[in-house]
Coordinates of C-alpha atoms and ligand atoms in Angstrom, one line a residue:
M1 CA 0.6 28.6 2.5
I2 CA 0.3 32.1 0.8
G3 CA 0.8 32.3 -2.8
C4 CA 0.9 28.2 -2.8
S5 CA -1.2 26.3 -5.3
C6 CA -0.6 22.6 -4.3
E7 CA -3.2 19.9 -3.7
V8 CA -3.3 20.6 0.0
C9 CA -3.4 24.6 -0.6
T10 CA -6.4 24.4 -3.2
S11 CA -8.1 21.2 -1.3
T12 CA -12.1 21.8 -0.8
N13 CA -11.8 19.7 2.3
P14 CA -12.2 21.6 5.2
K15 CA -9.9 19.4 7.0
D16 CA -7.2 20.7 4.9
K17 CA -7.6 24.2 6.2
R18 CA -4.8 24.5 8.7
L19 CA -4.7 27.5 10.8
R20 CA -1.9 28.1 13.4
S21 CA -1.3 25.5 16.1
S22 CA -3.4 26.3 19.4
I23 CA -5.7 24.5 21.7
L24 CA -8.5 25.7 23.8
V25 CA -8.9 23.6 27.2
Q26 CA -12.1 23.9 29.2
S27 CA -13.6 22.5 32.4
V28 CA -17.0 23.4 34.0
K29 CA -15.4 26.3 35.3
T30 CA -12.3 27.6 33.7
T31 CA -11.4 28.0 30.1
L32 CA -7.8 28.8 28.9
V33 CA -6.1 28.7 25.6
V34 CA -2.6 27.5 24.9
D35 CA -0.8 30.2 22.8
T36 CA -2.4 32.9 20.8
T37 CA -1.6 32.2 17.1
P38 CA -1.8 35.0 14.3
D39 CA -5.1 33.0 14.0
F40 CA -6.1 33.7 17.4
R41 CA -9.0 36.3 16.7
Y42 CA -10.6 34.3 14.0
Q43 CA -10.2 31.2 16.3
M44 CA -12.2 32.6 19.2
L45 CA -14.9 34.1 16.8
R46 CA -15.5 30.8 14.8
E47 CA -15.5 28.9 18.1
H48 CA -17.6 31.6 19.7
V49 CA -15.4 31.8 22.9
M50 CA -17.2 34.1 25.0
H51 CA -15.1 34.0 28.1
L52 CA -11.5 32.9 28.6
D53 CA -9.6 32.9 31.7
A54 CA -6.1 32.6 30.9
V55 CA -3.5 32.1 27.9
I56 CA -0.3 29.6 28.7
F57 CA 2.4 30.0 26.3
T58 CA 4.6 27.2 25.0
H59 CA 7.5 29.1 23.6
S60 CA 8.0 32.6 22.0
H61 CA 7.9 31.8 18.3
K62 CA 5.7 34.4 16.3
D63 CA 3.2 31.8 15.2
H64 CA 2.7 31.2 18.9
I65 CA 2.4 34.6 20.5
A66 CA 1.4 37.2 17.3
G67 CA -2.4 37.1 18.4
L68 CA -1.8 38.4 21.9
D69 CA -3.0 41.9 21.2
D70 CA -6.5 40.6 20.7
I71 CA -7.4 39.5 24.2
R72 CA -8.3 43.2 24.7
A73 CA -11.8 41.9 23.5
Y74 CA -12.1 40.0 26.7
N75 CA -10.4 42.7 28.8
Y76 CA -13.4 45.0 27.4
F77 CA -16.0 43.0 28.6
T78 CA -14.3 41.6 32.0
K79 CA -12.4 45.0 32.7
K80 CA -10.0 42.8 34.1
P81 CA -6.5 41.8 33.0
M82 CA -6.0 38.5 31.3
E83 CA -4.2 36.1 33.3
V84 CA -1.2 35.0 31.2
Y85 CA 1.4 32.1 32.1
A86 CA 4.7 32.0 30.6
T87 CA 8.4 31.1 31.3
L88 CA 10.6 34.3 31.9
P89 CA 12.3 34.0 28.1
T90 CA 8.6 34.0 26.8
Q91 CA 7.6 37.0 29.1
E92 CA 11.0 38.8 27.6
A93 CA 9.8 38.2 23.9
L94 CA 6.1 39.4 25.0
K95 CA 7.5 42.8 26.3
R96 CA 9.4 43.1 23.2
E97 CA 6.9 42.2 20.6
F98 CA 3.8 43.9 22.4
H99 CA 6.0 46.8 24.2
Y100 CA 3.3 49.1 24.4
A101 CA 1.1 46.9 26.4
F102 CA 4.0 47.0 29.1
E103 CA 4.5 51.0 29.2
E104 CA 3.8 53.0 32.2
K105 CA 1.6 55.3 30.7
K106 CA -1.0 53.0 28.6
Y107 CA -2.7 54.1 25.7
P108 CA -6.6 53.3 26.2
G109 CA -7.8 50.0 24.7
I110 CA -4.6 48.2 24.7
P111 CA -4.4 44.5 25.9
N112 CA -4.2 44.3 29.6
M113 CA -2.6 41.0 31.1
N114 CA -1.2 40.1 34.3
L115 CA 2.1 37.9 34.1
T116 CA 2.7 34.6 35.9
T117 CA 6.2 33.0 35.7
I118 CA 6.1 29.3 34.9
D119 CA 8.7 26.8 34.6
H120 CA 8.5 23.0 35.2
E121 CA 6.6 23.1 38.4
P122 CA 3.0 22.1 37.9
F123 CA 0.4 24.9 38.3
L124 CA -3.3 25.6 38.8
V125 CA -5.5 27.6 36.3
G126 CA -8.9 27.9 38.1
D127 CA -9.8 24.3 38.5
I128 CA -7.5 23.2 35.7
L129 CA -4.0 21.4 36.8
V130 CA -1.4 22.1 34.4
E131 CA 1.6 20.3 34.2
P132 CA 4.7 21.7 31.9
I133 CA 6.8 19.0 29.8
K134 CA 10.3 20.3 28.9
V135 CA 11.0 19.5 25.3
R136 CA 13.5 20.7 22.5
H137 CA 12.9 22.7 19.5
L138 CA 16.4 22.6 17.8
K139 CA 18.0 24.4 20.8
M140 CA 15.4 26.1 22.3
P141 CA 13.6 25.0 25.2
V142 CA 9.4 24.7 24.6
L143 CA 6.8 23.7 27.1
G144 CA 4.3 21.0 26.7
F145 CA 1.4 20.6 28.7
R146 CA -0.5 17.8 30.4
F147 CA -3.9 18.2 31.4
G148 CA -5.2 14.8 33.1
K149 CA -5.2 12.3 30.7
F150 CA -4.4 14.6 27.8
T151 CA -1.0 15.7 26.7
Y152 CA -0.2 18.6 24.1
I153 CA 3.2 19.0 22.6
T154 CA 3.9 21.5 20.0
D155 CA 7.1 22.8 18.4
A156 CA 9.4 19.9 19.7
N157 CA 12.0 17.5 17.9
G158 CA 13.3 15.8 21.0
I159 CA 12.4 14.8 24.4
I160 CA 14.5 13.7 27.4
D161 CA 13.6 10.5 29.3
A162 CA 12.5 12.4 32.4
E163 CA 9.8 14.3 30.7
K164 CA 8.6 11.5 28.7
D165 CA 7.8 10.0 31.8
K166 CA 5.5 12.7 32.5
I167 CA 3.7 11.9 29.1
K168 CA 3.5 8.4 30.0
G169 CA -0.2 7.2 31.3
S170 CA -1.7 9.8 29.1
G171 CA -4.7 8.5 27.1
V172 CA -4.4 11.0 24.4
V173 CA -1.4 12.8 23.1
V174 CA -1.3 15.5 20.7
L175 CA 2.3 16.0 18.8
N176 CA 3.8 17.9 16.4
A177 CA 4.3 16.5 12.9
L178 CA 5.5 18.9 10.5
R179 CA 5.9 16.9 7.1
K180 CA 7.6 13.5 6.2
E181 CA 11.2 15.1 5.3
K182 CA 13.6 15.6 8.0
H183 CA 13.6 19.1 9.8
I184 CA 16.0 20.7 12.0
S185 CA 13.2 21.8 14.8
H186 CA 10.2 19.8 14.3
F187 CA 9.3 16.1 14.6
T188 CA 8.4 14.2 11.2
L189 CA 5.2 12.4 10.9
N190 CA 7.4 9.2 11.3
E191 CA 9.0 10.6 14.3
A192 CA 5.8 11.6 15.9
V193 CA 4.3 8.0 15.2
A194 CA 7.4 6.6 16.9
M195 CA 7.2 8.9 19.8
A196 CA 3.6 8.0 20.6
D197 CA 4.2 4.2 20.1
E198 CA 7.4 4.3 22.4
L199 CA 5.5 6.2 24.9
Q200 CA 2.5 3.7 24.8
I201 CA -0.3 6.3 24.3
P202 CA -3.5 4.5 23.1
Q203 CA -4.4 7.7 20.9
A204 CA -2.1 10.1 19.3
Y205 CA -3.3 13.2 17.0
F206 CA -0.2 15.0 15.0
T207 CA -0.6 19.0 14.7
H208 CA 1.6 22.0 13.4
I209 CA 1.1 20.3 10.0
S210 CA 2.7 21.7 6.8
H211 CA 1.2 21.6 3.4
Q212 CA 4.2 19.7 2.6
L213 CA 2.7 16.6 4.6
G214 CA -0.1 16.1 1.9
R215 CA -3.7 15.8 2.1
H216 CA -5.6 15.2 5.2
A217 CA -7.4 12.2 3.9
D218 CA -4.2 10.7 2.1
V219 CA -2.3 10.9 5.0
N220 CA -4.7 9.6 7.6
A221 CA -5.5 6.6 5.2
S222 CA -1.8 5.8 5.3
L223 CA -2.1 5.7 9.2
S224 CA -3.5 3.5 12.0
K225 CA -6.8 4.7 13.4
S226 CA -4.7 5.3 16.9
R227 CA -2.1 7.6 15.1
Q228 CA -4.0 10.5 13.0
L229 CA -3.7 13.9 11.9
A230 CA -5.6 16.4 14.0
W231 CA -7.9 18.8 12.3
D232 CA -9.2 22.5 12.9
A233 CA -11.6 22.5 15.5
L234 CA -11.3 18.7 16.7
I235 CA -12.9 18.3 19.9
L236 CA -11.9 15.7 22.4
E237 CA -14.0 14.9 25.6
F238 CA -12.4 13.4 28.9
Ligands
LIG301 ZN1 0.5 24.4 -0.6
LIG302 ZN1 8.2 27.2 17.2
LIG303 ZN1 5.5 26.8 15.8

């Protein structure tokens, strides 16, 4: 956190360097990212992501959309709009926050995207099947996504039973776990562990971690091997 000198913010362990939450999902043919965080540009540079087919959005909060402008680098090389998948409320936010990208007379070099509306129906991005899962973030509907045996859920503090059924059977789940203390719109660490246990998921990783949760090594030592904190640049193969 900017301006903080706590043990996490001053840690020299690279696993304590927590950029904003996002994942890249890749098949042999297709590459997509879930959310374009304020760190999107650096994340793409760090991982040498030379090609990106699509962006899919969980919700419209700034820490999940702010980096969208930088898709223009991909536009520049492909000469094509970026495929962007979002719910209608998220699209409204994108049009508000990046109004210049949607104007009739566009300034050259601005981000160029092709919007596709999603809700709760599964959809295909190239050869990747994406199954949306509706979760609750205080009162805001947010989408999690299941990709085969892998489910990614960020920014939730409640999941209704019908949506829980869509997660069951996953081999790995990523869930948000902000800190240990109760929060109005995010799962705590205990709540995230309990959710993974309830859904009987063999392996869970936690993301969207605040510095308030403590150091990576300390927290992970307090958890079982099947319930661990994720870290930036963690790679999972299926
Ligand atoms: Zn701190
Ligand atoms: Zn949020
Ligand atoms: Zn967030």
